[in-house]
């Protein structure tokens, strides 16, 4: 549809191959909306999500899987318990907190909390880590390696499928998030792609060629990410399911 002239979009029966092919819808989108700015904001938020999922959550999962400390399992149960609280229940108190520290209408509410990790990803990675033979860690400890070195040099390389899984999950969550930006962002300079597309839809709801071109450009990165990560992603889903 993004490649069709307007008169071909609603004809019946549908004409699957556009005649002629209209490439102009794609550059025209950028004259109506700053998609490049929206993309930068979305990438910043997605980067924070991936950082929190892959690094922070994996480091926390390593502690829950291998470090022995009093009350470790109790703390882990409390972490899992946070997943039982509906996000909508925390919405108003969280918004009030962010408003008081003047984070509203900035990217901080959408980047800082995800960088601190996620209970779901901690659980997923912990289950995977517990399937790694402890003899590897014991050997490294005998050689004088610290827990941080063991996590980075042994556990992380062996956990690529699980890390790819949480990385793809977190990226897709951030890329498709509409509700968070809708609540916290009010200036167009901070809009994400999901929020910008809704605004674009409101302003140009009759220009279907432009709308489909914008939608295609927003969906394309998701397809590319999954295409390159699908092997590790599927393997991670299978392995984490077995180890759980």
mmCIF file with all atom_site columns, N, CA and C in Angstrom, residues 40-55 110-111 114-115 170-171 174-175:
data_model
loop_
_atom_site.group_PDB
_atom_site.id
_atom_site.type_symbol
_atom_site.label_atom_id
_atom_site.label_alt_id
_atom_site.label_comp_id
_atom_site.label_asym_id
_atom_site.label_entity_id
_atom_site.label_seq_id
_atom_site.pdbx_PDB_ins_code
_atom_site.Cartn_x
_atom_site.Cartn_y
_atom_site.Cartn_z
_atom_site.occupancy
_atom_site.B_iso_or_equiv
_atom_site.pdbx_formal_charge
_atom_site.auth_seq_id
_atom_site.auth_comp_id
_atom_site.auth_asym_id
_atom_site.auth_atom_id
_atom_site.pdbx_PDB_model_num
ATOM 1  N N  . UNK A 1 40  ? 15.704 8.510  16.913 1.00 0.00 ? 40  UNK A N  1
ATOM 2  C CA . UNK A 1 40  ? 16.812 8.694  17.860 1.00 0.00 ? 40  UNK A CA 1
ATOM 3  C C  . UNK A 1 40  ? 16.314 8.530  19.293 1.00 0.00 ? 40  UNK A C  1
ATOM 4  N N  . UNK A 1 41  ? 15.183 9.159  19.610 1.00 0.00 ? 41  UNK A N  1
ATOM 5  C CA . UNK A 1 41  ? 14.627 9.024  20.956 1.00 0.00 ? 41  UNK A CA 1
ATOM 6  C C  . UNK A 1 41  ? 14.283 7.570  21.270 1.00 0.00 ? 41  UNK A C  1
ATOM 7  N N  . UNK A 1 42  ? 13.703 6.880  20.296 1.00 0.00 ? 42  UNK A N  1
ATOM 8  C CA . UNK A 1 42  ? 13.332 5.476  20.509 1.00 0.00 ? 42  UNK A CA 1
ATOM 9  C C  . UNK A 1 42  ? 14.564 4.613  20.694 1.00 0.00 ? 42  UNK A C  1
ATOM 10 N N  . UNK A 1 43  ? 15.621 4.871  19.935 1.00 0.00 ? 43  UNK A N  1
ATOM 11 C CA . UNK A 1 43  ? 16.854 4.094  20.074 1.00 0.00 ? 43  UNK A CA 1
ATOM 12 C C  . UNK A 1 43  ? 17.504 4.326  21.437 1.00 0.00 ? 43  UNK A C  1
ATOM 13 N N  . UNK A 1 44  ? 17.437 5.546  21.940 1.00 0.00 ? 44  UNK A N  1
ATOM 14 C CA . UNK A 1 44  ? 17.979 5.818  23.271 1.00 0.00 ? 44  UNK A CA 1
ATOM 15 C C  . UNK A 1 44  ? 17.239 5.001  24.326 1.00 0.00 ? 44  UNK A C  1
ATOM 16 N N  . UNK A 1 45  ? 15.911 5.000  24.230 1.00 0.00 ? 45  UNK A N  1
ATOM 17 C CA . UNK A 1 45  ? 15.103 4.241  25.190 1.00 0.00 ? 45  UNK A CA 1
ATOM 18 C C  . UNK A 1 45  ? 15.349 2.742  25.030 1.00 0.00 ? 45  UNK A C  1
ATOM 19 N N  . UNK A 1 46  ? 15.391 2.263  23.788 1.00 0.00 ? 46  UNK A N  1
ATOM 20 C CA . UNK A 1 46  ? 15.636 0.843  23.548 1.00 0.00 ? 46  UNK A CA 1
ATOM 21 C C  . UNK A 1 46  ? 17.018 0.435  24.048 1.00 0.00 ? 46  UNK A C  1
ATOM 22 N N  . UNK A 1 47  ? 18.015 1.303  23.861 1.00 0.00 ? 47  UNK A N  1
ATOM 23 C CA . UNK A 1 47  ? 19.350 1.014  24.359 1.00 0.00 ? 47  UNK A CA 1
ATOM 24 C C  . UNK A 1 47  ? 19.372 0.869  25.866 1.00 0.00 ? 47  UNK A C  1
ATOM 25 N N  . UNK A 1 48  ? 18.611 1.718  26.572 1.00 0.00 ? 48  UNK A N  1
ATOM 26 C CA . UNK A 1 48  ? 18.531 1.603  28.031 1.00 0.00 ? 48  UNK A CA 1
ATOM 27 C C  . UNK A 1 48  ? 17.880 0.285  28.441 1.00 0.00 ? 48  UNK A C  1
ATOM 28 N N  . UNK A 1 49  ? 16.839 -0.111 27.724 1.00 0.00 ? 49  UNK A N  1
ATOM 29 C CA . UNK A 1 49  ? 16.179 -1.391 28.026 1.00 0.00 ? 49  UNK A CA 1
ATOM 30 C C  . UNK A 1 49  ? 17.127 -2.564 27.809 1.00 0.00 ? 49  UNK A C  1
ATOM 31 N N  . UNK A 1 50  ? 17.835 -2.564 26.698 1.00 0.00 ? 50  UNK A N  1
ATOM 32 C CA . UNK A 1 50  ? 18.745 -3.673 26.393 1.00 0.00 ? 50  UNK A CA 1
ATOM 33 C C  . UNK A 1 50  ? 19.894 -3.708 27.395 1.00 0.00 ? 50  UNK A C  1
ATOM 34 N N  . UNK A 1 51  ? 20.419 -2.539 27.764 1.00 0.00 ? 51  UNK A N  1
ATOM 35 C CA . UNK A 1 51  ? 21.491 -2.477 28.768 1.00 0.00 ? 51  UNK A CA 1
ATOM 36 C C  . UNK A 1 51  ? 21.023 -3.093 30.083 1.00 0.00 ? 51  UNK A C  1
ATOM 37 N N  . UNK A 1 52  ? 19.837 -2.695 30.540 1.00 0.00 ? 52  UNK A N  1
ATOM 38 C CA . UNK A 1 52  ? 19.327 -3.227 31.790 1.00 0.00 ? 52  UNK A CA 1
ATOM 39 C C  . UNK A 1 52  ? 19.052 -4.717 31.734 1.00 0.00 ? 52  UNK A C  1
ATOM 40 N N  . UNK A 1 53  ? 18.545 -5.188 30.579 1.00 0.00 ? 53  UNK A N  1
ATOM 41 C CA . UNK A 1 53  ? 18.206 -6.605 30.447 1.00 0.00 ? 53  UNK A CA 1
ATOM 42 C C  . UNK A 1 53  ? 19.444 -7.482 30.342 1.00 0.00 ? 53  UNK A C  1
ATOM 43 N N  . UNK A 1 54  ? 20.419 -7.048 29.543 1.00 0.00 ? 54  UNK A N  1
ATOM 44 C CA . UNK A 1 54  ? 21.575 -7.907 29.249 1.00 0.00 ? 54  UNK A CA 1
ATOM 45 C C  . UNK A 1 54  ? 22.649 -7.807 30.333 1.00 0.00 ? 54  UNK A C  1
ATOM 46 N N  . UNK A 1 55  ? 22.966 -6.618 30.786 1.00 0.00 ? 55  UNK A N  1
ATOM 47 C CA . UNK A 1 55  ? 24.065 -6.450 31.740 1.00 0.00 ? 55  UNK A CA 1
ATOM 48 C C  . UNK A 1 55  ? 23.578 -6.461 33.191 1.00 0.00 ? 55  UNK A C  1
ATOM 49 N N  . UNK A 1 110 ? 11.715 6.891  31.125 1.00 0.00 ? 110 UNK A N  1
ATOM 50 C CA . UNK A 1 110 ? 11.668 5.766  30.191 1.00 0.00 ? 110 UNK A CA 1
ATOM 51 C C  . UNK A 1 110 ? 13.023 5.095  30.011 1.00 0.00 ? 110 UNK A C  1
ATOM 52 N N  . UNK A 1 111 ? 14.078 5.659  30.610 1.00 0.00 ? 111 UNK A N  1
ATOM 53 C CA . UNK A 1 111 ? 15.424 5.096  30.445 1.00 0.00 ? 111 UNK A CA 1
ATOM 54 C C  . UNK A 1 111 ? 16.048 4.632  31.761 1.00 0.00 ? 111 UNK A C  1
ATOM 55 N N  . UNK A 1 114 ? 14.389 1.166  33.429 1.00 0.00 ? 114 UNK A N  1
ATOM 56 C CA . UNK A 1 114 ? 14.780 -0.059 32.711 1.00 0.00 ? 114 UNK A CA 1
ATOM 57 C C  . UNK A 1 114 ? 16.266 -0.395 32.855 1.00 0.00 ? 114 UNK A C  1
ATOM 58 N N  . UNK A 1 115 ? 17.110 0.607  33.064 1.00 0.00 ? 115 UNK A N  1
ATOM 59 C CA . UNK A 1 115 ? 18.541 0.348  33.214 1.00 0.00 ? 115 UNK A CA 1
ATOM 60 C C  . UNK A 1 115 ? 18.868 -0.344 34.529 1.00 0.00 ? 115 UNK A C  1
ATOM 61 N N  . UNK A 1 170 ? 13.565 -7.183 25.265 1.00 0.00 ? 170 UNK A N  1
ATOM 62 C CA . UNK A 1 170 ? 13.628 -5.816 25.789 1.00 0.00 ? 170 UNK A CA 1
ATOM 63 C C  . UNK A 1 170 ? 13.610 -4.790 24.667 1.00 0.00 ? 170 UNK A C  1
ATOM 64 N N  . UNK A 1 171 ? 14.274 -5.098 23.555 1.00 0.00 ? 171 UNK A N  1
ATOM 65 C CA . UNK A 1 171 ? 14.271 -4.175 22.426 1.00 0.00 ? 171 UNK A CA 1
ATOM 66 C C  . UNK A 1 171 ? 12.863 -4.005 21.859 1.00 0.00 ? 171 UNK A C  1
ATOM 67 N N  . UNK A 1 174 ? 10.637 -1.914 24.215 1.00 0.00 ? 174 UNK A N  1
ATOM 68 C CA . UNK A 1 174 ? 10.901 -0.477 24.140 1.00 0.00 ? 174 UNK A CA 1
ATOM 69 C C  . UNK A 1 174 ? 10.460 0.101  22.806 1.00 0.00 ? 174 UNK A C  1
ATOM 70 N N  . UNK A 1 175 ? 10.709 -0.610 21.718 1.00 0.00 ? 175 UNK A N  1
ATOM 71 C CA . UNK A 1 175 ? 10.392 -0.096 20.386 1.00 0.00 ? 175 UNK A CA 1
ATOM 72 C C  . UNK A 1 175 ? 8.891  0.069  20.195 1.00 0.00 ? 175 UNK A C  1
#
